[in-house]
CSV table of N, CA and C in Angstrom, one decimal:
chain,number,residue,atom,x,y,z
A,115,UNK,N,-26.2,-15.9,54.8
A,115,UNK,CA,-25.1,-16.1,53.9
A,115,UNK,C,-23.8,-16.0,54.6
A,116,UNK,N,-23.0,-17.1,54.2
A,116,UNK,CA,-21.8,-17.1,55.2
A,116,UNK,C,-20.6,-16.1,54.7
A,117,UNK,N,-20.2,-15.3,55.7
A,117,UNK,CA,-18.9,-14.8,54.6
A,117,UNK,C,-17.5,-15.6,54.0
A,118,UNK,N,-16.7,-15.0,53.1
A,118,UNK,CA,-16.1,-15.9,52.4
A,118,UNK,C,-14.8,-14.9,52.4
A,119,UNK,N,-13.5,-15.4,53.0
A,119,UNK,CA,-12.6,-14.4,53.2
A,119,UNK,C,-12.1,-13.8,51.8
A,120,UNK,N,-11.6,-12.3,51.9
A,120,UNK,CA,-11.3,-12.3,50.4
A,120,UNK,C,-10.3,-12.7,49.8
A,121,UNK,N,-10.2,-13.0,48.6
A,121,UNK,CA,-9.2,-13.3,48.2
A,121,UNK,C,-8.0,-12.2,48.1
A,122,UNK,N,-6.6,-12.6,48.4
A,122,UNK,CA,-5.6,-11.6,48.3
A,122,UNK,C,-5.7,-10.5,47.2
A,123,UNK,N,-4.7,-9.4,47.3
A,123,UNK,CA,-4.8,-8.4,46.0
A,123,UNK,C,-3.7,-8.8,46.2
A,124,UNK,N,-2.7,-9.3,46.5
A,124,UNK,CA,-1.4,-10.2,45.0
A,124,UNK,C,-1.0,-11.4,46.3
A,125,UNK,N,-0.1,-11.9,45.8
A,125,UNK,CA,0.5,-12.6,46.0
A,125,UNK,C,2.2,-12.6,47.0
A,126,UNK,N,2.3,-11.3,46.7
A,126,UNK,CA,4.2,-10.7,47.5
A,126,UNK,C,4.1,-11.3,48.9
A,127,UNK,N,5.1,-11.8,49.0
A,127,UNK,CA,5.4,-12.2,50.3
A,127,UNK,C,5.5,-10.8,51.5
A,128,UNK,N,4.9,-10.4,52.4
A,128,UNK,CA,4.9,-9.6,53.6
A,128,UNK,C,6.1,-9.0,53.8
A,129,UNK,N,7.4,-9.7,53.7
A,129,UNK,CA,8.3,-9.2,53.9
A,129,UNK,C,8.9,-7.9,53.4
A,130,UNK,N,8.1,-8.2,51.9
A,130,UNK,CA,9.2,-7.0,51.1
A,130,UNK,C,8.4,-5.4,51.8
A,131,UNK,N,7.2,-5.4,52.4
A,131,UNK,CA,6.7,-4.5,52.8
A,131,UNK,C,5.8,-3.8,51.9
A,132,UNK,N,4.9,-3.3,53.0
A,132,UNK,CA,3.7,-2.4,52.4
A,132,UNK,C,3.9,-1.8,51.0
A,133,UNK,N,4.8,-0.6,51.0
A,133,UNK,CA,4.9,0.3,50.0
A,133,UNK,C,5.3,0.0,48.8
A,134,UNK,N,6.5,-1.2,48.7
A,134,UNK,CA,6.8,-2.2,47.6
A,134,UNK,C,5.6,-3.2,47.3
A,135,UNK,N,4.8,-3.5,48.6
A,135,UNK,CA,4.1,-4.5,47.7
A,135,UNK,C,2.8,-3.4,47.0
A,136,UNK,N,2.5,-2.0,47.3
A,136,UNK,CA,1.9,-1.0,46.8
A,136,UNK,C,2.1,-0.5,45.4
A,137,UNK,N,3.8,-0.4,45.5
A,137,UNK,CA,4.3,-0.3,44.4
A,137,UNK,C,4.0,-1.0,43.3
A,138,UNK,N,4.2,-2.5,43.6
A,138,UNK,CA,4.0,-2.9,42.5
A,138,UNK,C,2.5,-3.7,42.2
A,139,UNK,N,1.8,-3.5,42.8
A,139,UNK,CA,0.6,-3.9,42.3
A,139,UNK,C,0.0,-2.3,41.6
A,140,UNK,N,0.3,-1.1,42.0
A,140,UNK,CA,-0.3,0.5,40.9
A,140,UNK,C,0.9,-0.3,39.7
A,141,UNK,N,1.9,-0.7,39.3
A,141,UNK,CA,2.6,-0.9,38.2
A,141,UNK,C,2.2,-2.0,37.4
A,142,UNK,N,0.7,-2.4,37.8
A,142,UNK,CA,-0.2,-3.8,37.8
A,142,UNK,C,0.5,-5.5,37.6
A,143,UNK,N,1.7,-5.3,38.6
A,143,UNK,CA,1.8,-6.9,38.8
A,143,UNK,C,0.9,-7.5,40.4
A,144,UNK,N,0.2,-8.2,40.5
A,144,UNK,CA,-0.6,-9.1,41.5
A,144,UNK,C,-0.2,-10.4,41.8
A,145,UNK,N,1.0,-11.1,40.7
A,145,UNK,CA,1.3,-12.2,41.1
A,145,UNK,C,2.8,-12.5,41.2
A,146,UNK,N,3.3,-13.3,42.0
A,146,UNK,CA,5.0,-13.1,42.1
A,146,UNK,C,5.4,-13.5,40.8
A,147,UNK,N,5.0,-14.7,40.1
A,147,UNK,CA,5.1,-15.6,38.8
A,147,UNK,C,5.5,-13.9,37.7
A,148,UNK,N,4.3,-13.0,37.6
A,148,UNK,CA,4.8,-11.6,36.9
A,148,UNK,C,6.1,-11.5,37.0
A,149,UNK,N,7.1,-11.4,38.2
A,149,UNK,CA,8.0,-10.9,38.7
A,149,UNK,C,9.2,-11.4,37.4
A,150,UNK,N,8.8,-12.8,37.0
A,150,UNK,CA,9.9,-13.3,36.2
A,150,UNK,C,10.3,-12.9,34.7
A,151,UNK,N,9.1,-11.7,34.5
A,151,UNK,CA,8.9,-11.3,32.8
A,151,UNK,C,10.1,-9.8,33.0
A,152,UNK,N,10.6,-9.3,34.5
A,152,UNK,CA,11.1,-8.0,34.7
A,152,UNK,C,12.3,-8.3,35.0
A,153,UNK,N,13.1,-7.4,35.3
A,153,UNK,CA,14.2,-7.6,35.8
A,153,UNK,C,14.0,-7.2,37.2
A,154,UNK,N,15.1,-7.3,37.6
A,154,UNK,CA,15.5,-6.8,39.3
A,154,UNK,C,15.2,-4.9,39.2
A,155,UNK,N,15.9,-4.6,38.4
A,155,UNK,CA,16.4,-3.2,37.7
A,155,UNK,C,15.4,-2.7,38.0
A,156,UNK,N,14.4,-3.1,37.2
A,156,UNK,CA,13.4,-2.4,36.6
A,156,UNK,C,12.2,-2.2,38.2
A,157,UNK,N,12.3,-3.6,39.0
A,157,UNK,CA,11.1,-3.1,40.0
A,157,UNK,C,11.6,-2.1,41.0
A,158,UNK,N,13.2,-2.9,40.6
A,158,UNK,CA,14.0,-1.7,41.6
A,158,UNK,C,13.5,-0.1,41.6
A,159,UNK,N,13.1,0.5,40.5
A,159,UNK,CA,13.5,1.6,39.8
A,159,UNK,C,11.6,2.0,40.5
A,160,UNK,N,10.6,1.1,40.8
A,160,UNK,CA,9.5,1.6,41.3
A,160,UNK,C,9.8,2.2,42.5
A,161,UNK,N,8.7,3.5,42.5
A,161,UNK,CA,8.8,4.2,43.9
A,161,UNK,C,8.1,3.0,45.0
A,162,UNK,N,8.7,3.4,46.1
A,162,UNK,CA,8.5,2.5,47.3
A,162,UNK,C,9.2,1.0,47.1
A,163,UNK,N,10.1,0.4,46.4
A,163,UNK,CA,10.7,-0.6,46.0
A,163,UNK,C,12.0,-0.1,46.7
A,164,UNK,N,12.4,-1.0,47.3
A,164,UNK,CA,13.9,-1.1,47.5
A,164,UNK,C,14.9,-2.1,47.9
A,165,UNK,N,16.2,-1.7,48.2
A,165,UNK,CA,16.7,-3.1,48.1
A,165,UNK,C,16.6,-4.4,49.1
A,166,UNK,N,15.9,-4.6,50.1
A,166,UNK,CA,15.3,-5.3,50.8
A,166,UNK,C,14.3,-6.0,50.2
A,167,UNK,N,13.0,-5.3,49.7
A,167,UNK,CA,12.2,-5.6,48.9
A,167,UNK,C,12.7,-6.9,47.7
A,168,UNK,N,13.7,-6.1,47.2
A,168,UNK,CA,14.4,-6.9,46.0
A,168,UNK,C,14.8,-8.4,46.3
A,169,UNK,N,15.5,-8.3,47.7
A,169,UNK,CA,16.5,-8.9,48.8
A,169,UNK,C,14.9,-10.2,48.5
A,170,UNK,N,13.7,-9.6,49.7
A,170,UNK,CA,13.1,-10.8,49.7
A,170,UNK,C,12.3,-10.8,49.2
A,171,UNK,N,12.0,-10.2,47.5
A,171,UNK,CA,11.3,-11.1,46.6
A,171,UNK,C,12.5,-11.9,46.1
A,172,UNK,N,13.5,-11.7,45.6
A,172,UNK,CA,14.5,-12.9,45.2
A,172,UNK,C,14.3,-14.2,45.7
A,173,UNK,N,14.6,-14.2,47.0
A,173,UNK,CA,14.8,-15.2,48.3
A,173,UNK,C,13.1,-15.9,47.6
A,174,UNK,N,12.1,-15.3,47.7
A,174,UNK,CA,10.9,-16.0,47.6
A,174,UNK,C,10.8,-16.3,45.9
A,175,UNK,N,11.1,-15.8,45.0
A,175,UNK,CA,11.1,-16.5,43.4
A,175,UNK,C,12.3,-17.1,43.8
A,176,UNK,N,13.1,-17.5,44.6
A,176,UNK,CA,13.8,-19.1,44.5
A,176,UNK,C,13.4,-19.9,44.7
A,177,UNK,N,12.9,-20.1,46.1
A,177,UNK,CA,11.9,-20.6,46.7
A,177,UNK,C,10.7,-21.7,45.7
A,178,UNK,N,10.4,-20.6,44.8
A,178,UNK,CA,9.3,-21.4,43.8
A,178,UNK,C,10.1,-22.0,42.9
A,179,UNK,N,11.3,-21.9,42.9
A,179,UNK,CA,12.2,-21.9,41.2
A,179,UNK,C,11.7,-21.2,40.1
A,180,UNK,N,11.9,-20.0,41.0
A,180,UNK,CA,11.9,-18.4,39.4
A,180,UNK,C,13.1,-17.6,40.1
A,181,UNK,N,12.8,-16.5,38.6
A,181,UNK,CA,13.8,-15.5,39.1
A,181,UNK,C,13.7,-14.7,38.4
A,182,UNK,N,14.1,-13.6,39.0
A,182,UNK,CA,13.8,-12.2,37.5
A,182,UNK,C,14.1,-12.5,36.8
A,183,UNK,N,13.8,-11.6,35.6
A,183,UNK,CA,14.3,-12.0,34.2
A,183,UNK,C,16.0,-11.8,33.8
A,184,UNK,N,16.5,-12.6,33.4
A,184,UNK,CA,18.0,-12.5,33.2
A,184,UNK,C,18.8,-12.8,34.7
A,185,UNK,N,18.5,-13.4,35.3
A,185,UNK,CA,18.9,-13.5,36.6
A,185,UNK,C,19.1,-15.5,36.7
């Protein structure tokens, strides 16, 4: 049986870093598309989230044409 790589546990782009993308998968988001139901504020406000994080998930929900919520 051949192996079959696994599929990701979310979606965050690498940049925002380990502990943010930790963060927010225990706060159960997995996909960046999530990102657009929240504000900035609010992931902000997760432990291990910070403003880098914020910085390049923004940069990456533009990217797709999203954006937090109210943003």
């Amino acid at each position: 049986m051949a192996d079959r790589p696994a599929e990701p546990e979310d979606d965050f782009p690498h940049g925002a870093g380990n502990p943010a993308r930790g963060a927010l998968r225990h706060a159960g988001y997995t996909r960046l598309a999530q990102l657009t139901e929240v504000t900035a504020a609010e992931v902000l406000a997760l432990h291990g989230v910070g403003p880098k994080a914020i910085r390049v998930l923004r940069e990456t929900l533009a990217a797709e044409g999203l954006s937090f919520a109210g943003e």
